[in-house]
């Protein structure tokens, strides 16, 4: 294994982290246990298998390199203040796999564990095994730093620890030619055009961000000062019901799932007494820019769409139509422009800029969006650990500074799993919001049958 430079967005995630805003992803998997000792056995398996997964041995280390010269590729700029992934010389899986006491509430434990930042001097991941008090189930909370892995990469690393399956071998990625410090003079005209195009895109994104901040009314429940505490909750919805709504109204499954979040927020705000009148929070919808089979296996390649959630609209179908229209407009523009594409600007910031400006960028998140709603892809295959089948998977997204709530969604074996992460003090009633998600699906189904 060799070291590789962090991509610009990875470096941004590494540098905006703080003790109260850890930048790790999470996933809570629930397994059916075949014996009361299944959880302890699962912990032993994870520790034994982790040693054989190269990606889990990688730590992140600061590096100092020659400054980026004009017209070099922005994909992996060379500059002072960078960082790289490299194999940890003293990697011990037992430092990363922890077996906990039996629990009656997996989400309560997951919330407390999501509060804790990962150790930055070790490979930044953890697996927490939570045996169930009932003896018939156990859960595993995986945590991966966003600089180590995005959602897809984290999924690949976690899946590598599961029981072996007969899977087709991945297509090898073509080797990239080595990059020199100076650009090939034969490519200068194209590089100049690309640089000008990138500059135009950056200005366009900046203008879109400025416009997106005008006339916004959110809710104090969604944006608050951080306390560093965390609470999680999970909701399971039948995918067939989502398809029934989609076929009646049109649009995509993702449109329906986002509209469900908008309706649930309305119910939640009204029930807690905050009120939903005039509330239209900005939701950031991340979009993967990976190319299938050819993308770099590590490194975040993300853009995003920014939409106003129609929380103030009392009609469930009207909310869905508004979300569908907004998403169609974003898709027509593409993921490389618009306010939601602000993550792409990381490619044009020198590494030293990420290091020095990380805290400032972290504080600016509340100016860009009010809530994150992200979709994490999962395989439809049945996964097992120690012969125990995985039955539920709740993805968790990190909370940026100024945000009280993040929503992640995964579809797994015919069911939709919503994973909610909130600041525990700002959102003590996260269970009410979780219930509202299920109620909103029911309201949409009822509206479709009228």
C-alpha positions in Angstrom: 0.0 0.0 0.0 1.2 3.5 -0.8 0.1 6.9 0.3 -2.1 9.2 -1.8 -3.0 12.8 -1.5 -6.4 13.8 -0.2 -8.7 15.2 -2.8 -9.7 18.9 -2.1 -13.1 18.0 -0.7 -11.6 15.4 1.5 -9.1 17.9 2.8 -12.0 20.4 3.4 -13.8 17.8 5.6 -10.6 17.1 7.5 -10.0 20.7 8.3 -13.5 21.9 9.1 -13.9 19.3 11.9 -14.1 20.4 15.5 -14.9 18.7 18.8 -18.5 19.7 18.6 -18.8 19.0 14.9 -17.1 15.7 14.1 -17.1 15.0 10.3 -17.8 11.3 10.4 -20.5 9.3 8.6 -22.4 6.6 10.5 -24.5 3.5 9.8 -26.4 1.5 12.3 -27.0 -2.0 11.1 -29.4 -4.3 13.0 -28.9 -8.1 12.8 -31.0 -11.0 13.8 -29.0 -13.0 16.4 -29.0 -16.8 16.4 -27.7 -17.0 20.0 -27.2 -14.6 23.0 -23.4 -14.7 22.2 -23.8 -13.6 18.6 -22.8 -10.0 19.3 -19.6 -11.0 21.0 -18.8 -13.4 18.1 -19.5 -10.6 15.6 -17.0 -8.3 17.4 -14.4 -11.0 17.1 -15.1 -11.5 13.4 -14.9 -7.7 12.7 -11.5 -7.4 14.5 -10.1 -10.5 12.7 -11.3 -9.4 9.2 -10.4 -5.7 9.6 -6.7 -6.6 9.5 -7.2 -8.0 5.9 -8.9 -4.9 4.5 -6.3 -2.4 3.2 -8.6 0.6 3.3 -9.1 0.2 7.0 -5.4 0.5 7.7 -5.1 4.0 6.2 -4.5 7.0 8.5 -4.4 10.6 7.5 -1.2 12.5 7.9 -0.2 16.1 7.2 2.2 16.6 4.3 4.1 19.6 2.9 4.6 19.8 -0.8 5.6 22.2 -3.5 3.0 24.9 -4.1 0.5 24.4 -6.9 1.6 26.1 -10.1 -0.9 27.7 -12.5 -2.7 25.5 -15.0 -2.0 22.2 -13.2 -4.9 19.9 -12.8 -7.2 21.0 -9.9 -8.2 17.4 -9.1 -5.4 16.8 -6.7 -3.5 20.1 -6.3 0.0 20.1 -4.8 0.3 22.8 -2.2 1.5 23.6 1.3 -0.7 22.3 4.0 -2.0 19.2 2.4 -2.7 15.8 3.8 -2.4 12.2 2.5 -3.7 8.8 3.4 -1.0 6.3 4.2 -0.8 2.9 5.9 -0.6 3.1 9.6 2.6 1.3 10.8 1.1 0.2 14.1 -2.5 -0.6 13.0 -4.3 -2.7 15.6 -8.0 -3.7 14.8 -8.7 -4.0 18.5 -8.3 -0.2 18.7 -11.3 0.2 16.4 -13.7 -2.6 17.2 -15.5 -2.3 20.6 -18.0 -4.6 22.2 -20.5 -2.8 24.5 -22.8 -4.0 27.2 -26.2 -5.2 26.2 -28.6 -2.5 25.2 -32.4 -2.1 25.1 -32.3 1.0 22.8 -29.8 0.8 19.9 -30.5 4.4 18.8 -29.9 5.8 22.3 -26.5 4.2 22.3 -25.8 5.2 18.7 -26.5 8.9 19.5 -24.0 8.9 22.4 -21.4 7.2 20.2 -21.9 9.6 17.3 -21.0 12.5 19.6 -17.4 11.3 20.0 -14.9 12.5 17.3 -12.7 9.8 15.8 -9.0 9.7 16.9 -7.1 11.7 14.2 -3.8 10.0 14.8 -5.2 6.6 13.9 -7.1 5.2 10.9 -10.3 7.2 11.3 -13.0 4.6 11.6 -14.7 2.6 14.4 -17.2 -0.3 14.7 -19.2 -0.5 17.9 -21.1 -3.8 18.5 -24.2 -3.4 20.6 -25.7 -6.7 21.8 -29.5 -6.6 22.4 -30.9 -7.1 25.8 -33.5 -9.4 24.2 -30.8 -11.8 23.1 -32.4 -12.1 19.6 -30.7 -9.2 18.0 -27.5 -7.1 18.0 -26.5 -3.9 16.2 -23.3 -2.5 14.8 -22.6 1.2 14.5 -19.9 1.9 11.9 -18.2 5.3 11.9 -16.0 6.5 9.0 -14.5 9.9 8.7 -15.7 11.8 5.7 -12.1 12.4 4.7 -11.4 8.6 4.7 -14.6 7.6 2.8 -17.8 9.0 1.3 -21.0 7.1 1.6 -20.2 4.7 -1.2 -16.7 4.0 -0.1 -17.8 3.5 3.5 -20.3 1.0 2.3 -17.6 -0.9 0.5 -15.4 -1.0 3.5 -18.2 -2.2 5.8 -19.3 -4.8 3.3 -15.7 -6.2 3.2 -16.2 -7.2 6.9 -19.4 -9.1 6.3 -19.5 -12.9 5.5 -18.0 -13.7 2.1 -20.4 -13.7 -0.9 -20.0 -14.7 -4.5 -19.6 -11.3 -6.2 -18.3 -10.5 -9.6 -14.8 -9.1 -9.6 -14.7 -5.3 -10.1 -13.3 -4.0 -13.4 -9.8 -2.8 -12.9 -9.4 1.0 -13.0 -7.0 2.2 -15.7 -3.7 3.4 -14.4 -3.3 7.2 -14.4 -0.1 8.6 -15.9 2.2 10.3 -13.4 1.7 14.0 -13.0 4.6 16.3 -13.1 5.0 19.7 -11.5 4.7 21.4 -14.9 1.9 21.0 -17.4 2.4 19.4 -20.8 2.9 22.5 -23.1 0.9 20.7 -25.8 -2.1 20.8 -23.5 -1.8 24.4 -22.5 -4.6 25.7 -24.8 -7.1 23.2 -23.4 -5.9 23.9 -19.8 -6.5 27.6 -20.3 -10.0 27.0 -21.7 -10.7 24.7 -18.7 -9.4 27.3 -16.3 -11.6 30.0 -17.7 -14.5 27.6 -17.7 -13.9 26.7 -14.1 -13.7 30.4 -13.2 -17.0 31.1 -14.9 -18.6 28.2 -13.0 -17.2 29.4 -9.7 -18.7 32.8 -10.3 -22.0 31.3 -11.3 -22.1 29.1 -8.1 -21.2 32.1 -6.0 -24.0 34.2 -7.5 -26.5 31.3 -7.0 -25.5 31.0 -3.3 -26.1 34.7 -2.8 -29.5 34.5 -4.4 -30.4 31.4 -2.4 -29.9 33.3 0.9 -32.5 36.0 0.0 -36.0 35.8 1.4 -35.4 32.7 3.4 -37.5 31.8 6.4 -36.4 28.7 8.2 -37.1 27.6 11.8 -34.9 28.0 14.9 -35.5 24.2 15.4 -33.3 23.5 12.3 -30.5 26.0 13.0 -29.1 26.5 16.4 -25.8 26.9 18.3 -24.1 23.5 18.7 -23.9 21.7 22.0 -21.9 18.8 20.7 -24.6 16.3 21.8 -26.2 13.8 19.5 -29.4 11.9 19.2 -30.4 9.5 16.5 -33.6 7.9 15.4 -34.7 5.6 12.6 -37.9 5.0 10.5 -38.7 2.1 8.2 -41.1 2.6 5.3 -42.4 0.1 2.8 -40.9 0.8 -0.6 -44.0 -0.5 -2.4 -46.0 2.4 -0.7 -43.5 4.9 -2.1 -43.8 3.4 -5.6 -47.6 3.6 -5.3 -47.3 7.3 -4.6 -44.8 7.9 -7.4 -46.9 6.1 -10.0 -49.9 8.1 -9.0 -48.3 11.6 -9.0 -45.2 11.1 -11.2 -41.6 12.0 -10.5 -39.0 9.8 -8.9 -38.7 7.8 -5.8 -36.2 10.4 -4.5 -38.8 13.2 -5.1 -41.3 11.3 -2.9 -38.8 10.7 -0.2 -37.8 14.4 -0.1 -41.5 15.4 0.0 -42.0 13.1 2.9 -39.3 15.0 4.8 -41.0 18.3 4.0 -44.4 17.1 5.3 -42.8 15.5 8.4 -41.1 18.8 9.2 -44.4 20.6 8.9 -46.1 18.2 11.3 -43.2 18.3 13.7 -42.9 22.1 13.8 -46.7 22.5 14.3 -46.8 19.8 17.1 -43.9 21.3 19.0 -45.5 24.8 18.8 -42.9 26.5 16.5 -45.4 26.8 13.7 -44.8 26.0 10.0 -46.4 29.2 8.5 -44.1 30.7 5.9 -41.3 28.2 6.6 -39.4 27.1 3.5 -36.0 25.8 4.7 -33.2 25.3 2.2 -32.3 21.6 1.8 -29.0 20.5 0.4 -29.3 17.3 -1.6 -25.8 15.8 -2.3 -25.2 14.4 -5.7 -22.4 11.9 -6.4 -20.1 12.8 -9.3 -18.5 9.4 -9.4 -18.3 7.6 -12.8 -19.3 3.9 -12.4 -16.3 1.5 -12.4 -13.8 4.2 -13.3 -14.0 6.5 -10.4 -11.2 6.8 -7.9 -12.0 4.3 -5.1 -11.2 6.9 -2.4 -12.0 10.6 -2.3 -15.3 12.5 -2.2 -16.6 13.4 -5.6 -19.7 15.4 -4.6 -21.9 18.2 -5.9 -25.4 18.9 -4.8 -28.8 20.4 -5.5 -30.3 23.1 -3.3 -34.1 23.3 -3.0 -36.6 25.1 -0.8 -38.7 22.5 1.1 -42.4 23.5 0.9 -43.0 23.0 4.6 -45.6 25.8 4.7 -47.9 24.2 2.1 -50.7 22.3 3.8 -51.5 20.1 0.8 -49.4 16.8 0.7 -49.7 16.4 -3.1 -48.9 20.1 -3.7 -45.7 19.7 -1.6 -44.7 16.7 -3.7 -45.4 18.6 -6.9 -43.2 21.5 -5.7 -40.4 19.2 -4.8 -40.6 17.5 -8.2 -40.5 20.8 -10.0 -37.5 22.0 -8.0 -35.6 18.8 -8.6 -36.4 18.8 -12.3 -35.1 22.3 -12.5 -31.9 21.3 -10.7 -31.4 18.3 -13.0 -31.9 20.4 -16.1 -29.1 22.7 -14.9 -26.9 19.8 -13.9 -24.9 19.2 -10.8 -22.0 21.5 -11.8 -23.8 24.8 -11.4 -26.2 26.4 -8.9 -25.9 27.0 -5.2 -25.9 23.3 -4.3 -22.7 22.8 -6.3 -20.7 24.9 -3.7 -18.7 21.7 -2.8 -17.0 21.9 -6.2 -15.3 25.2 -5.2 -13.1 23.1 -2.9 -11.2 22.0 -6.1 -10.0 25.6 -6.6 -8.7 26.3 -3.1 -5.0 25.6 -2.3 -4.4 23.0 0.4 -3.1 25.7 2.7 -6.3 27.6 2.2 -8.3 24.6 3.4 -6.1 24.4 6.5 -6.3 28.0 7.4 -9.9 28.6 6.3 -11.4 25.4 7.5 -12.9 26.9 10.7 -14.4 29.8 8.8 -15.9 27.5 6.1 -17.4 25.3 8.9 -19.1 28.4 10.4 -20.5 29.4 7.1 -22.6 26.2 6.6 -25.7 27.8 8.1 -25.5 30.5 5.4 -25.6 27.9 2.6 -28.4 25.5 3.8 -30.7 24.7 6.7 -30.9 20.9 6.5 -29.1 18.1 4.8 -31.1 15.4 3.0 -28.9 12.8 1.5 -29.4 9.4 -0.1 -26.9 6.6 0.6 -26.9 3.6 -1.9 -27.1 0.1 -0.5 -26.9 -3.2 -2.3 -30.0 -5.2 -2.6 -28.1 -8.4 -1.6 -28.6 -10.1 1.7 -25.7 -9.4 4.0 -24.7 -11.5 7.0 -22.1 -11.4 9.8 -21.3 -14.7 11.5 -24.4 -16.2 9.8 -26.7 -13.5 11.3 -28.7 -11.7 8.6 -28.7 -7.9 8.4 -32.3 -6.7 8.6 -32.1 -2.9 9.0 -29.7 -0.2 8.0 -29.9 3.4 9.2 -27.4 5.8 7.6 -26.3 8.9 9.6 -24.8 12.1 8.1 -22.6 14.5 10.0 -24.0 17.8 11.4 -22.4 20.9 10.1 -22.0 24.0 12.3 -25.3 25.8 12.7 -27.4 22.7 11.7 -29.6 20.9 14.3 -30.8 18.1 12.0 -29.5 15.9 9.2 -31.5 13.3 7.3 -30.0 10.3 5.4 -32.0 7.7 3.5 -31.2 4.2 2.2 -33.3 1.6 0.4 -32.5 -1.9 1.5 -34.3 -5.1 0.5 -37.7 -3.6 -0.3 -37.8 -1.0 2.6 -36.8 2.6 2.9 -34.7 3.4 6.0 -34.6 7.0 7.3 -31.6 7.8 9.6 -32.0 11.0 11.6 -29.2 12.7 13.5 -29.9 15.8 15.6 -28.3 17.9 18.2 -29.7 16.3 21.3 -30.3 19.5 23.2 -31.8 21.5 20.3 -34.0 18.6 19.2 -35.0 16.6 22.3 -38.2 15.4 20.5 -36.5 13.6 17.6 -38.9 10.7 18.1 -41.8 13.0 17.2 -40.2 13.9 13.9 -39.6 10.2 13.3 -43.2 9.4 13.8 -44.2 12.3 11.6 -42.3 10.7 8.7 -44.5 7.6 8.9 -47.6 9.7 9.2 -46.7 11.7 6.1 -46.4 8.6 4.0 -49.9 7.7 5.2 -51.2 11.2 4.3 -49.7 10.9 0.8 -51.3 7.5 0.2 -54.6 8.8 1.4 -54.4 11.8 -0.9 -53.6 9.6 -3.9 -56.7 7.5 -3.4 -59.1 10.5 -3.2 
